[in-house]
mmCIF file of C-alpha atoms and ligand atoms in Angstrom:
data_model
loop_
_atom_site.group_PDB
_atom_site.id
_atom_site.type_symbol
_atom_site.label_atom_id
_atom_site.label_comp_id
_atom_site.label_asym_id
_atom_site.label_seq_id
_atom_site.Cartn_x
_atom_site.Cartn_y
_atom_site.Cartn_z
ATOM 1 C CA MET D 3 12.877 -10.317 6.553
ATOM 2 C CA PRO D 4 11.552 -7.004 7.922
ATOM 3 C CA GLY D 5 10.672 -5.103 4.764
ATOM 4 C CA VAL D 6 12.109 -2.680 2.231
ATOM 5 C CA GLY D 7 11.402 0.764 0.889
ATOM 6 C CA PRO D 8 11.560 4.427 1.668
ATOM 7 C CA CYS D 9 10.764 5.599 5.198
ATOM 8 C CA PRO D 10 8.625 7.624 5.557
ATOM 9 C CA ALA D 11 6.496 6.659 2.552
ATOM 10 C CA ASP D 12 2.992 7.599 1.451
ATOM 11 C CA ILE D 13 2.191 4.029 0.439
ATOM 12 C CA MET D 14 2.820 0.841 2.407
ATOM 13 C CA ILE D 15 2.085 -2.648 1.082
ATOM 14 C CA VAL D 16 1.510 -5.519 3.519
ATOM 15 C CA GLY D 17 1.673 -9.122 2.293
ATOM 16 C CA GLU D 18 1.455 -12.428 4.130
ATOM 17 C CA ALA D 19 4.890 -13.864 4.845
ATOM 18 C CA PRO D 20 8.246 -14.245 3.125
ATOM 19 C CA GLY D 21 8.456 -17.209 0.769
ATOM 20 C CA PHE D 22 11.516 -19.302 -0.011
ATOM 21 C CA ASN D 23 13.166 -16.697 -2.279
ATOM 22 C CA GLU D 24 12.308 -13.797 0.006
ATOM 23 C CA ASP D 25 13.780 -15.564 3.021
ATOM 24 C CA ARG D 26 17.033 -16.233 1.152
ATOM 25 C CA GLN D 27 17.381 -12.770 -0.358
ATOM 26 C CA GLY D 28 16.034 -10.773 2.569
ATOM 27 C CA GLU D 29 13.643 -8.895 0.304
ATOM 28 C CA PRO D 30 9.869 -9.189 0.055
ATOM 29 C CA PHE D 31 8.047 -10.241 -3.102
ATOM 30 C CA VAL D 32 11.025 -11.290 -5.224
ATOM 31 C CA GLY D 33 9.399 -14.442 -6.650
ATOM 32 C CA ALA D 34 6.584 -14.963 -9.148
ATOM 33 C CA ALA D 35 4.018 -13.143 -6.991
ATOM 34 C CA GLY D 36 6.471 -10.246 -6.764
ATOM 35 C CA LYS D 37 6.733 -10.056 -10.565
ATOM 36 C CA LEU D 38 2.959 -9.745 -10.773
ATOM 37 C CA LEU D 39 3.019 -7.101 -8.030
ATOM 38 C CA ASP D 40 5.639 -5.125 -10.003
ATOM 39 C CA THR D 41 3.439 -5.294 -13.128
ATOM 40 C CA LEU D 42 0.415 -4.090 -11.187
ATOM 41 C CA LEU D 43 2.405 -1.231 -9.654
ATOM 42 C CA SER D 44 3.754 -0.133 -13.031
ATOM 43 C CA ARG D 45 0.187 -0.255 -14.404
ATOM 44 C CA ILE D 46 -0.589 2.658 -12.085
ATOM 45 C CA GLY D 47 2.681 4.494 -12.624
ATOM 46 C CA LEU D 48 4.502 3.266 -9.525
ATOM 47 C CA SER D 49 7.638 1.255 -8.998
ATOM 48 C CA ARG D 50 8.866 -0.729 -6.050
ATOM 49 C CA SER D 51 11.150 2.101 -4.969
ATOM 50 C CA ASP D 52 8.110 4.353 -4.439
ATOM 51 C CA VAL D 53 6.517 2.135 -1.789
ATOM 52 C CA TYR D 54 7.408 0.461 1.489
ATOM 53 C CA ILE D 55 6.760 -3.310 1.267
ATOM 54 C CA THR D 56 6.515 -5.708 4.178
ATOM 55 C CA ASN D 57 4.614 -8.749 5.435
ATOM 56 C CA VAL D 58 2.529 -9.753 8.450
ATOM 57 C CA LEU D 59 5.066 -12.465 9.297
ATOM 58 C CA LYS D 60 8.747 -11.608 9.338
ATOM 59 C CA CYS D 61 9.909 -15.225 8.842
ATOM 60 C CA ARG D 62 8.895 -17.919 6.382
ATOM 61 C CA PRO D 63 6.489 -20.440 7.921
ATOM 62 C CA PRO D 64 7.792 -24.049 7.703
ATOM 63 C CA MET D 65 6.800 -25.770 4.437
ATOM 64 C CA ASN D 66 5.311 -22.462 3.290
ATOM 65 C CA ARG D 67 2.125 -23.182 5.200
ATOM 66 C CA ASP D 68 -0.398 -20.476 6.111
ATOM 67 C CA PRO D 69 0.558 -18.228 9.030
ATOM 68 C CA MET D 70 -0.808 -19.390 12.383
ATOM 69 C CA PRO D 71 -2.677 -16.844 14.543
ATOM 70 C CA ASN D 72 0.014 -16.992 17.261
ATOM 71 C CA GLU D 73 2.737 -16.299 14.667
ATOM 72 C CA ALA D 74 0.876 -13.281 13.344
ATOM 73 C CA GLU D 75 0.403 -12.155 16.949
ATOM 74 C CA SER D 76 4.136 -12.509 17.710
ATOM 75 C CA CYS D 77 5.092 -10.441 14.665
ATOM 76 C CA SER D 78 2.400 -7.844 15.247
ATOM 77 C CA PRO D 79 4.527 -5.402 17.350
ATOM 78 C CA TYR D 80 7.041 -5.226 14.477
ATOM 79 C CA LEU D 81 4.338 -4.463 11.937
ATOM 80 C CA LYS D 82 2.807 -1.828 14.209
ATOM 81 C CA ARG D 83 6.173 -0.149 14.744
ATOM 82 C CA GLN D 84 6.886 -0.232 11.018
ATOM 83 C CA GLN D 85 3.612 1.539 10.362
ATOM 84 C CA GLU D 86 4.453 4.161 13.023
ATOM 85 C CA LEU D 87 7.817 4.815 11.394
ATOM 86 C CA VAL D 88 6.749 4.689 7.753
ATOM 87 C CA GLN D 89 3.648 6.829 8.444
ATOM 88 C CA PRO D 90 1.832 5.756 5.294
ATOM 89 C CA LYS D 91 -1.232 7.633 4.129
ATOM 90 C CA VAL D 92 -2.402 4.560 2.209
ATOM 91 C CA VAL D 93 -1.928 0.886 3.129
ATOM 92 C CA LEU D 94 -2.508 -1.777 0.455
ATOM 93 C CA ILE D 95 -3.466 -5.020 2.177
ATOM 94 C CA LEU D 96 -2.571 -8.081 0.118
ATOM 95 C CA GLY D 97 -4.678 -11.145 0.849
ATOM 96 C CA ARG D 98 -6.814 -12.515 3.633
ATOM 97 C CA HIS D 99 -4.081 -12.977 6.252
ATOM 98 C CA ALA D 100 -3.016 -9.334 6.092
ATOM 99 C CA LEU D 101 -6.691 -8.337 6.051
ATOM 100 C CA GLU D 102 -7.393 -10.366 9.182
ATOM 101 C CA ARG D 103 -4.413 -8.798 10.963
ATOM 102 C CA LEU D 104 -4.932 -5.167 9.917
ATOM 103 C CA MET D 105 -8.725 -5.034 9.726
ATOM 104 C CA PRO D 106 -10.098 -7.892 11.807
ATOM 105 C CA GLY D 107 -13.789 -8.639 11.339
ATOM 106 C CA GLN D 108 -13.953 -6.655 8.106
ATOM 107 C CA GLY D 109 -15.335 -9.585 6.095
ATOM 108 C CA SER D 110 -13.916 -11.869 3.448
ATOM 109 C CA ILE D 111 -11.381 -10.598 0.941
ATOM 110 C CA SER D 112 -13.720 -11.601 -1.909
ATOM 111 C CA ARG D 113 -16.328 -9.197 -0.533
ATOM 112 C CA VAL D 114 -14.170 -6.191 0.384
ATOM 113 C CA HIS D 115 -11.369 -6.231 -2.223
ATOM 114 C CA GLY D 116 -10.913 -2.912 -3.994
ATOM 115 C CA THR D 117 -12.840 -0.892 -1.409
ATOM 116 C CA LEU D 118 -11.324 1.873 0.684
ATOM 117 C CA VAL D 119 -11.674 2.033 4.459
ATOM 118 C CA GLN D 120 -10.439 5.081 6.394
ATOM 119 C CA ARG D 121 -9.182 4.393 9.920
ATOM 120 C CA GLY D 122 -7.248 6.708 12.200
ATOM 121 C CA GLY D 123 -6.326 9.020 9.334
ATOM 122 C CA VAL D 124 -5.003 6.152 7.190
ATOM 123 C CA ALA D 125 -6.724 4.754 4.079
ATOM 124 C CA TYR D 126 -6.698 0.946 3.839
ATOM 125 C CA VAL D 127 -7.406 -0.894 0.580
ATOM 126 C CA PRO D 128 -7.745 -4.706 0.756
ATOM 127 C CA LEU D 129 -6.696 -6.487 -2.447
ATOM 128 C CA TYR D 130 -6.376 -10.090 -3.544
ATOM 129 C CA HIS D 131 -2.904 -11.489 -2.905
ATOM 130 C CA PRO D 132 -0.961 -11.711 -6.196
ATOM 131 C CA ALA D 133 -0.116 -15.353 -5.383
ATOM 132 C CA ALA D 134 -3.863 -16.122 -5.276
ATOM 133 C CA ALA D 135 -4.137 -14.675 -8.782
ATOM 134 C CA LEU D 136 -1.268 -16.912 -9.926
ATOM 135 C CA HIS D 137 -3.278 -19.940 -8.744
ATOM 136 C CA ASN D 138 -6.605 -18.711 -10.053
ATOM 137 C CA GLY D 139 -6.111 -16.727 -13.253
ATOM 138 C CA ALA D 140 -9.628 -15.304 -13.033
ATOM 139 C CA LEU D 141 -8.451 -13.080 -10.180
ATOM 140 C CA VAL D 142 -5.881 -11.284 -12.359
ATOM 141 C CA ALA D 143 -8.612 -9.162 -13.965
ATOM 142 C CA ASP D 144 -10.002 -8.337 -10.495
ATOM 143 C CA LEU D 145 -6.548 -7.279 -9.330
ATOM 144 C CA GLU D 146 -6.016 -5.110 -12.414
ATOM 145 C CA HIS D 147 -9.389 -3.485 -11.936
ATOM 146 C CA ASP D 148 -8.701 -2.928 -8.224
ATOM 147 C CA PHE D 149 -5.300 -1.385 -8.941
ATOM 148 C CA ASP D 150 -7.011 1.046 -11.312
ATOM 149 C CA ARG D 151 -9.235 1.982 -8.376
ATOM 150 C CA VAL D 152 -6.134 2.347 -6.184
ATOM 151 C CA LYS D 153 -4.760 4.819 -8.751
ATOM 152 C CA ALA D 154 -7.911 6.925 -8.437
ATOM 153 C CA TYR D 155 -7.752 6.736 -4.621
ATOM 154 C CA LEU D 156 -4.116 7.834 -4.649
ATOM 155 C CA GLU D 157 -4.863 10.735 -6.964
ATOM 156 C CA ALA D 158 -7.581 11.908 -4.595
ATOM 157 C CA LEU D 159 -5.694 11.254 -1.352
ATOM 158 C CA LEU D 160 -2.163 12.267 -2.249
ATOM 159 C CA ALA D 161 -2.884 15.192 -4.583
ATOM 160 C CA PRO D 162 -1.063 18.326 -3.485
ATOM 161 C CA PRO D 163 -3.542 20.845 -2.044
ATOM 162 C CA THR D 164 -4.639 23.376 -4.655
ATOM 163 C CA PRO D 165 -3.099 26.717 -3.670
ATOM 164 C CA THR D 166 -5.613 29.452 -2.832
ATOM 165 C CA PRO D 167 -4.880 32.470 -5.020
ATOM 166 C CA VAL D 168 -3.454 35.335 -3.000
ATOM 167 C CA PRO D 169 -4.470 38.777 -4.303
ATOM 168 C CA VAL D 170 -1.346 40.603 -5.365
ATOM 169 C CA ALA D 171 -1.245 44.372 -5.004
ATOM 170 C CA PRO D 172 -0.036 46.066 -8.226
ATOM 171 C CA PRO D 173 3.441 47.635 -8.014
ATOM 172 C CA LYS D 174 3.365 51.223 -6.748
ATOM 173 C CA GLN D 175 4.046 52.878 -10.131
ATOM 174 C CA GLU D 176 1.327 50.821 -11.834
ATOM 175 C CA ALA D 177 -1.092 51.745 -9.076
ATOM 176 C CA GLU D 178 -0.345 55.433 -9.683
ATOM 177 C CA GLN D 179 -1.013 55.022 -13.420
ATOM 178 C CA LEU D 180 -4.260 53.205 -12.713
ATOM 179 C CA ARG D 181 -5.376 56.085 -10.513
ATOM 180 C CA LEU D 182 -4.579 58.596 -13.309
ATOM 181 C CA LEU D 183 -6.716 56.700 -15.851
HETATM 182 N N1 URA W 18 4.170 -13.486 -0.578
HETATM 183 C C1 URA W 18 4.059 -12.626 0.444
HETATM 184 O O1 URA W 18 3.003 -12.486 1.040
HETATM 185 N N2 URA W 18 5.107 -11.943 0.785
HETATM 186 C C2 URA W 18 6.252 -12.025 0.165
HETATM 187 O O2 URA W 18 7.158 -11.328 0.542
HETATM 188 C C3 URA W 18 6.345 -12.916 -0.922
HETATM 189 C C4 URA W 18 5.295 -13.628 -1.274
#
């Protein structure tokens, strides 16, 4: 399950690995965690079709267990190539496995969630994984708060540059009249 979304895209979302439903349907985040992700995206005025969504692992780990380091390593060239092709300006990192892969040594997700780290011209924002919030309801408020911060980051990072006013010379006839005054 490689990923879905527009290419190129300003925003890329990286989760952990496809689950049972994702593996069957060939689309990321279609289960309960995906519903929560959709709600969080719509909270900040985005929909799934606005973003490119993928995972660290491209296949579902057996028994839905956590990804192993060698599995993440094997899938890493695909993720790197996806990022080269999608050319996102902002990458939302969902959960500790994606954090470890994309920003190794950055610290625990509970410490860095909601912060913005600029690397190589790309802004990375680690966030709790929506599935973690489904297990621990207390994290839902953190996720909502962090998505509100994401909205502010996006407004600052993706805002069209303000055009510098170009002085316009008055039309010739007007210029003549001005001289006569
Ligand atoms: N969890 C993930 O990390 N990715 C998916 O695609 C679905 C659930």
